[in-house]
mmCIF file of C-alpha atoms in Angstrom:
data_model
loop_
_atom_site.group_PDB
_atom_site.id
_atom_site.type_symbol
_atom_site.label_atom_id
_atom_site.label_comp_id
_atom_site.label_asym_id
_atom_site.label_seq_id
_atom_site.Cartn_x
_atom_site.Cartn_y
_atom_site.Cartn_z
ATOM 1 C CA MET A 1 0.000 0.000 0.000
ATOM 2 C CA PRO A 2 2.724 2.584 0.813
ATOM 3 C CA LEU A 3 4.292 1.863 -2.555
ATOM 4 C CA THR A 4 0.970 2.417 -4.295
ATOM 5 C CA ILE A 5 0.436 5.723 -2.504
ATOM 6 C CA GLN A 6 3.959 6.801 -3.383
ATOM 7 C CA THR A 7 3.448 5.809 -7.012
ATOM 8 C CA ARG A 8 0.202 7.742 -7.190
ATOM 9 C CA GLY A 9 1.885 10.745 -5.595
ATOM 10 C CA SER A 10 4.642 10.613 -8.201
ATOM 11 C CA LEU A 11 2.105 10.389 -11.023
ATOM 12 C CA ILE A 12 0.192 13.365 -9.654
ATOM 13 C CA ALA A 13 3.379 15.369 -9.273
ATOM 14 C CA GLU A 14 4.452 14.525 -12.824
ATOM 15 C CA THR A 15 1.022 15.469 -14.165
ATOM 16 C CA LEU A 16 1.072 18.788 -12.353
ATOM 17 C CA ALA A 17 4.602 19.486 -13.554
ATOM 18 C CA SER A 18 3.595 18.608 -17.112
ATOM 19 C CA ARG A 19 0.607 20.943 -16.958
ATOM 20 C CA GLU A 20 2.779 23.716 -15.572
ATOM 21 C CA ARG A 21 5.294 23.270 -18.389
ATOM 22 C CA ALA A 22 2.482 23.331 -20.941
ATOM 23 C CA ARG A 23 1.029 26.470 -19.346
ATOM 24 C CA THR A 24 4.444 28.140 -19.372
ATOM 25 C CA ALA A 25 4.962 27.214 -23.037
ATOM 26 C CA ILE A 26 1.577 28.693 -23.947
ATOM 27 C CA LEU A 27 2.358 31.928 -22.111
ATOM 28 C CA ARG A 28 5.744 32.175 -23.825
ATOM 29 C CA ASP A 29 4.159 31.621 -27.239
ATOM 30 C CA GLU A 30 1.528 34.264 -26.538
ATOM 31 C CA SER A 31 4.249 36.705 -25.501
ATOM 32 C CA ALA A 32 6.226 35.826 -28.615
ATOM 33 C CA TRP A 33 3.546 36.630 -31.155
ATOM 34 C CA THR A 34 2.619 39.789 -29.236
ATOM 35 C CA ALA A 35 6.282 40.827 -29.441
ATOM 36 C CA ALA A 36 6.195 39.914 -33.123
ATOM 37 C CA LEU A 37 3.275 42.306 -33.623
ATOM 38 C CA GLY A 38 5.429 45.095 -32.233
ATOM 39 C CA LEU A 39 7.898 44.463 -35.045
ATOM 40 C CA SER A 40 5.325 45.797 -37.507
ATOM 41 C CA CYS A 41 6.029 49.265 -36.062
ATOM 42 C CA VAL A 42 9.657 48.729 -35.096
ATOM 43 C CA SER A 43 10.607 47.747 -38.647
ATOM 44 C CA TRP A 44 9.551 51.205 -39.872
ATOM 45 C CA LEU A 45 11.114 53.040 -36.933
ATOM 46 C CA MET A 46 14.365 51.219 -37.676
ATOM 47 C CA LEU A 47 14.572 53.218 -40.899
ATOM 48 C CA ALA A 48 15.535 56.205 -38.743
ATOM 49 C CA TRP A 49 18.712 54.359 -37.756
ATOM 50 C CA ILE A 50 19.443 53.362 -41.350
ATOM 51 C CA VAL A 51 18.968 56.927 -42.640
ATOM 52 C CA GLY A 52 20.911 58.488 -39.768
ATOM 53 C CA ALA A 53 23.802 56.049 -40.093
ATOM 54 C CA ALA A 54 23.907 56.412 -43.888
ATOM 55 C CA LEU A 55 24.017 60.217 -43.658
ATOM 56 C CA ALA A 56 26.644 60.058 -40.925
ATOM 57 C CA LEU A 57 28.852 57.747 -42.965
ATOM 58 C CA ALA A 58 28.395 59.846 -46.101
ATOM 59 C CA GLY A 59 29.817 62.891 -44.286
ATOM 60 C CA GLY A 60 30.002 66.217 -46.040
ATOM 61 C CA TYR A 61 27.683 68.094 -43.675
ATOM 62 C CA ASP A 62 28.163 71.455 -42.014
ATOM 63 C CA GLY A 63 26.352 73.252 -39.248
ATOM 64 C CA THR A 64 24.718 72.357 -35.972
ATOM 65 C CA TYR A 65 21.315 71.677 -37.533
ATOM 66 C CA ALA A 66 22.665 68.936 -39.807
ATOM 67 C CA LEU A 67 24.447 67.324 -36.871
ATOM 68 C CA LEU A 68 21.374 67.461 -34.635
ATOM 69 C CA ARG A 69 19.241 65.958 -37.390
ATOM 70 C CA ARG A 70 21.548 62.958 -37.638
ATOM 71 C CA ILE A 71 21.645 62.594 -33.861
ATOM 72 C CA ALA A 72 17.833 62.714 -33.674
ATOM 73 C CA LEU A 73 17.527 60.007 -36.316
ATOM 74 C CA LEU A 74 20.043 57.804 -34.513
ATOM 75 C CA VAL A 75 18.276 58.275 -31.172
ATOM 76 C CA ILE A 76 14.956 57.197 -32.698
ATOM 77 C CA GLY A 77 16.754 54.249 -34.252
ATOM 78 C CA ALA A 78 18.344 53.391 -30.894
ATOM 79 C CA VAL A 79 14.895 53.243 -29.280
ATOM 80 C CA ALA A 80 13.694 50.982 -32.093
ATOM 81 C CA THR A 81 16.768 48.801 -31.593
ATOM 82 C CA ALA A 82 16.079 48.451 -27.878
ATOM 83 C CA ILE A 83 12.502 47.334 -28.603
ATOM 84 C CA ALA A 84 13.760 44.914 -31.253
ATOM 85 C CA VAL A 85 16.272 43.442 -28.784
ATOM 86 C CA ARG A 86 13.522 42.856 -26.241
ATOM 87 C CA ALA A 87 11.384 41.227 -28.943
ATOM 88 C CA ALA A 88 14.323 39.014 -29.904
ATOM 89 C CA PHE A 89 14.707 37.678 -26.356
ATOM 90 C CA VAL A 90 10.953 37.120 -25.991
ATOM 91 C CA ILE A 91 10.612 35.376 -29.352
ATOM 92 C CA ALA A 92 13.673 33.241 -28.597
ATOM 93 C CA GLN A 93 11.720 31.618 -25.741
ATOM 94 C CA SER A 94 8.879 30.483 -27.986
ATOM 95 C CA SER A 95 8.474 26.749 -28.455
ATOM 96 C CA ARG A 96 7.159 27.427 -31.963
ATOM 97 C CA LEU A 97 10.511 28.854 -32.988
ATOM 98 C CA ARG A 98 12.853 26.086 -31.878
ATOM 99 C CA ALA A 99 11.785 23.528 -34.487
ATOM 100 C CA LEU A 100 13.076 25.545 -37.455
ATOM 101 C CA HIS A 101 15.242 28.317 -36.020
ATOM 102 C CA ASP A 102 18.069 28.565 -33.493
ATOM 103 C CA PRO A 103 16.931 30.897 -30.677
ATOM 104 C CA ARG A 104 20.523 31.444 -29.547
ATOM 105 C CA THR A 105 21.221 33.398 -32.714
ATOM 106 C CA LEU A 106 18.482 35.860 -31.818
ATOM 107 C CA ARG A 107 19.953 36.420 -28.364
ATOM 108 C CA ILE A 108 23.510 36.805 -29.674
ATOM 109 C CA LEU A 109 22.486 39.279 -32.368
ATOM 110 C CA GLY A 110 20.373 41.163 -29.855
ATOM 111 C CA VAL A 111 23.389 41.756 -27.642
ATOM 112 C CA ALA A 112 25.555 42.522 -30.682
ATOM 113 C CA ALA A 113 23.059 45.124 -31.926
ATOM 114 C CA ILE A 114 23.211 46.983 -28.605
ATOM 115 C CA VAL A 115 27.016 46.842 -28.391
ATOM 116 C CA LEU A 116 27.690 47.780 -32.018
ATOM 117 C CA GLY A 117 25.025 50.470 -32.073
ATOM 118 C CA THR A 118 26.458 52.074 -28.942
ATOM 119 C CA LEU A 119 29.969 51.986 -30.389
ATOM 120 C CA PHE A 120 28.806 53.637 -33.592
ATOM 121 C CA PHE A 121 26.916 56.374 -31.761
ATOM 122 C CA VAL A 122 29.837 57.150 -29.438
ATOM 123 C CA GLN A 123 32.344 57.219 -32.300
ATOM 124 C CA PHE A 124 30.038 59.419 -34.352
ATOM 125 C CA LEU A 125 29.734 61.961 -31.524
ATOM 126 C CA ALA A 126 33.501 61.916 -31.030
ATOM 127 C CA LEU A 127 34.182 62.942 -34.617
ATOM 128 C CA ASP A 128 33.764 66.395 -36.099
ATOM 129 C CA THR A 129 32.829 64.869 -39.437
ATOM 130 C CA VAL A 130 32.594 61.301 -40.642
ATOM 131 C CA GLY A 131 34.707 60.519 -43.657
ATOM 132 C CA GLY A 132 33.839 58.188 -46.469
ATOM 133 C CA VAL A 133 36.485 55.485 -46.032
ATOM 134 C CA ASP A 134 36.184 54.287 -42.439
ATOM 135 C CA ILE A 135 35.034 50.689 -42.895
ATOM 136 C CA SER A 136 35.426 49.874 -39.192
ATOM 137 C CA LEU A 137 32.954 52.630 -38.287
ATOM 138 C CA ALA A 138 30.513 51.377 -40.914
ATOM 139 C CA LEU A 139 30.690 47.853 -39.518
ATOM 140 C CA THR A 140 29.531 49.085 -36.119
ATOM 141 C CA ALA A 141 26.470 50.660 -37.777
ATOM 142 C CA ILE A 142 25.013 47.446 -39.196
ATOM 143 C CA GLY A 143 24.097 45.702 -35.918
ATOM 144 C CA PRO A 144 20.430 46.848 -35.797
ATOM 145 C CA ALA A 145 19.837 45.957 -39.453
ATOM 146 C CA VAL A 146 21.323 42.486 -39.002
ATOM 147 C CA LEU A 147 19.127 41.929 -35.936
ATOM 148 C CA MET A 148 16.051 42.935 -37.950
ATOM 149 C CA ALA A 149 17.094 40.443 -40.618
ATOM 150 C CA GLU A 150 17.226 37.622 -38.079
ATOM 151 C CA LEU A 151 13.870 38.632 -36.614
ATOM 152 C CA SER A 152 12.368 38.693 -40.094
ATOM 153 C CA PHE A 153 13.612 35.155 -40.715
ATOM 154 C CA ALA A 154 12.165 34.084 -37.366
ATOM 155 C CA LEU A 155 8.624 35.218 -38.230
ATOM 156 C CA PRO A 156 7.937 32.614 -40.932
ATOM 157 C CA ALA A 157 9.814 30.016 -38.872
ATOM 158 C CA MET A 158 7.286 30.440 -36.059
ATOM 159 C CA ALA A 159 4.447 29.752 -38.492
ATOM 160 C CA HIS A 160 6.284 27.205 -40.677
ATOM 161 C CA GLY A 161 5.999 29.657 -43.563
ATOM 162 C CA ARG A 162 2.197 29.622 -43.513
ATOM 163 C CA PHE A 163 -0.517 32.274 -43.133
ATOM 164 C CA GLY A 164 1.278 34.712 -45.420
ATOM 165 C CA THR A 165 4.334 35.001 -43.175
ATOM 166 C CA ALA A 166 6.746 33.766 -45.858
ATOM 167 C CA ILE A 167 7.196 37.366 -46.989
ATOM 168 C CA GLY A 168 9.191 37.879 -43.798
ATOM 169 C CA GLY A 169 11.995 35.840 -45.354
ATOM 170 C CA ALA A 170 12.220 38.322 -48.233
ATOM 171 C CA GLY A 171 12.367 41.094 -45.656
ATOM 172 C CA GLY A 172 15.258 39.333 -43.951
ATOM 173 C CA TYR A 173 17.327 39.292 -47.134
ATOM 174 C CA LEU A 174 16.537 42.955 -47.787
ATOM 175 C CA TRP A 175 17.692 43.892 -44.270
ATOM 176 C CA VAL A 176 20.968 42.083 -44.979
ATOM 177 C CA LEU A 177 21.359 43.986 -48.243
ATOM 178 C CA SER A 178 20.616 47.219 -46.399
ATOM 179 C CA ALA A 179 23.403 46.418 -43.934
ATOM 180 C CA ILE A 180 25.792 45.715 -46.799
ATOM 181 C CA ALA A 181 24.786 49.006 -48.422
ATOM 182 C CA LEU A 182 25.658 50.833 -45.192
ATOM 183 C CA VAL A 183 29.172 49.443 -45.395
ATOM 184 C CA GLY A 184 29.261 50.516 -49.034
ATOM 185 C CA VAL A 185 28.558 54.122 -48.029
ATOM 186 C CA ALA A 186 31.928 54.207 -46.272
ATOM 187 C CA VAL A 187 33.550 53.549 -49.655
ATOM 188 C CA VAL A 188 31.187 55.426 -51.977
ATOM 189 C CA PRO A 189 29.379 58.158 -49.993
ATOM 190 C CA ALA A 190 27.186 59.089 -52.963
ATOM 191 C CA ILE A 191 25.184 55.847 -52.577
ATOM 192 C CA TRP A 192 23.982 56.741 -49.051
ATOM 193 C CA TRP A 193 20.359 56.576 -50.288
ATOM 194 C CA MET A 194 20.620 52.905 -51.197
ATOM 195 C CA ALA A 195 20.612 51.599 -47.615
ATOM 196 C CA PRO A 196 17.390 53.465 -46.664
ATOM 197 C CA LEU A 197 15.745 52.360 -49.896
ATOM 198 C CA LEU A 198 16.535 48.707 -49.199
ATOM 199 C CA GLY A 199 15.491 49.211 -45.571
ATOM 200 C CA ALA A 200 12.107 50.543 -46.687
ATOM 201 C CA GLY A 201 11.651 47.469 -48.865
ATOM 202 C CA ALA A 202 12.622 45.258 -45.924
ATOM 203 C CA ALA A 203 10.160 46.989 -43.587
ATOM 204 C CA SER A 204 7.376 46.591 -46.145
ATOM 205 C CA CYS A 205 7.937 42.820 -45.940
ATOM 206 C CA THR A 206 8.635 42.429 -42.221
ATOM 207 C CA ALA A 207 5.648 44.506 -41.063
ATOM 208 C CA PRO A 208 2.904 42.491 -42.828
ATOM 209 C CA ALA A 209 4.547 39.199 -41.854
ATOM 210 C CA ALA A 210 4.467 40.284 -38.202
ATOM 211 C CA VAL A 211 0.813 41.322 -38.397
ATOM 212 C CA ARG A 212 -0.213 38.108 -40.125
ATOM 213 C CA LEU A 213 1.592 35.998 -37.552
ATOM 214 C CA TRP A 214 -0.098 37.801 -34.670
ATOM 215 C CA ARG A 215 -3.512 37.786 -36.353
ATOM 216 C CA HIS A 216 -3.450 34.022 -36.889
ATOM 217 C CA PHE A 217 -2.253 32.972 -33.449
ATOM 218 C CA GLU A 218 -4.315 35.596 -31.636
ATOM 219 C CA GLY A 219 -7.340 34.237 -33.482
ATOM 220 C CA ASP A 220 -6.462 30.732 -32.325
ATOM 221 C CA ALA A 221 -6.140 31.938 -28.726
ATOM 222 C CA ARG A 222 -9.531 33.637 -28.800
ATOM 223 C CA GLY A 223 -11.138 30.591 -30.320
ATOM 224 C CA ALA A 224 -9.578 28.258 -27.760
#
């Protein structure tokens, strides 16, 4: 009899633990697609960073107003980056992501985006003007764009490419191209407009993918 009671106690404990894990997984998934919805706005706000960094790397500006305009753009982009980093850590905990995407990459790129973005901003403020040949400075500017690329790839992974989220993959590639274009500005300042243009194309893919992901899973939650 004691053995039977002990066995039943173990089964009950395992059942409760299993239910708690399932409940935790559900809460993490709900948080993940809510964070994904935020990317529909963040992807457009991130253009402020792309434009500010591209103008800073292009150089050739004079006056306090031009400097303050670049700083304002970078500050808006820094806020967008911080929100994107938080979304990356939340999405990385989703059980829906792990089957097709490595969550560690999201966390690593999230930290890298903060570190590189801070380095770029500090170096930019320390310089009177930014020349057109400093590749090392340009490389510190691409962190936020690379993070957005990884987040864009994560969106269709969470939905297995269904519900219209596959367009997020196209957005991911465009964010990568935007990052490459930023580095190109350090060599050819005249092409500063290319990075924002590619960023706008990336945002136009990432934003609808994020909304579609949220709309589908939020609908499932309400119907449950």
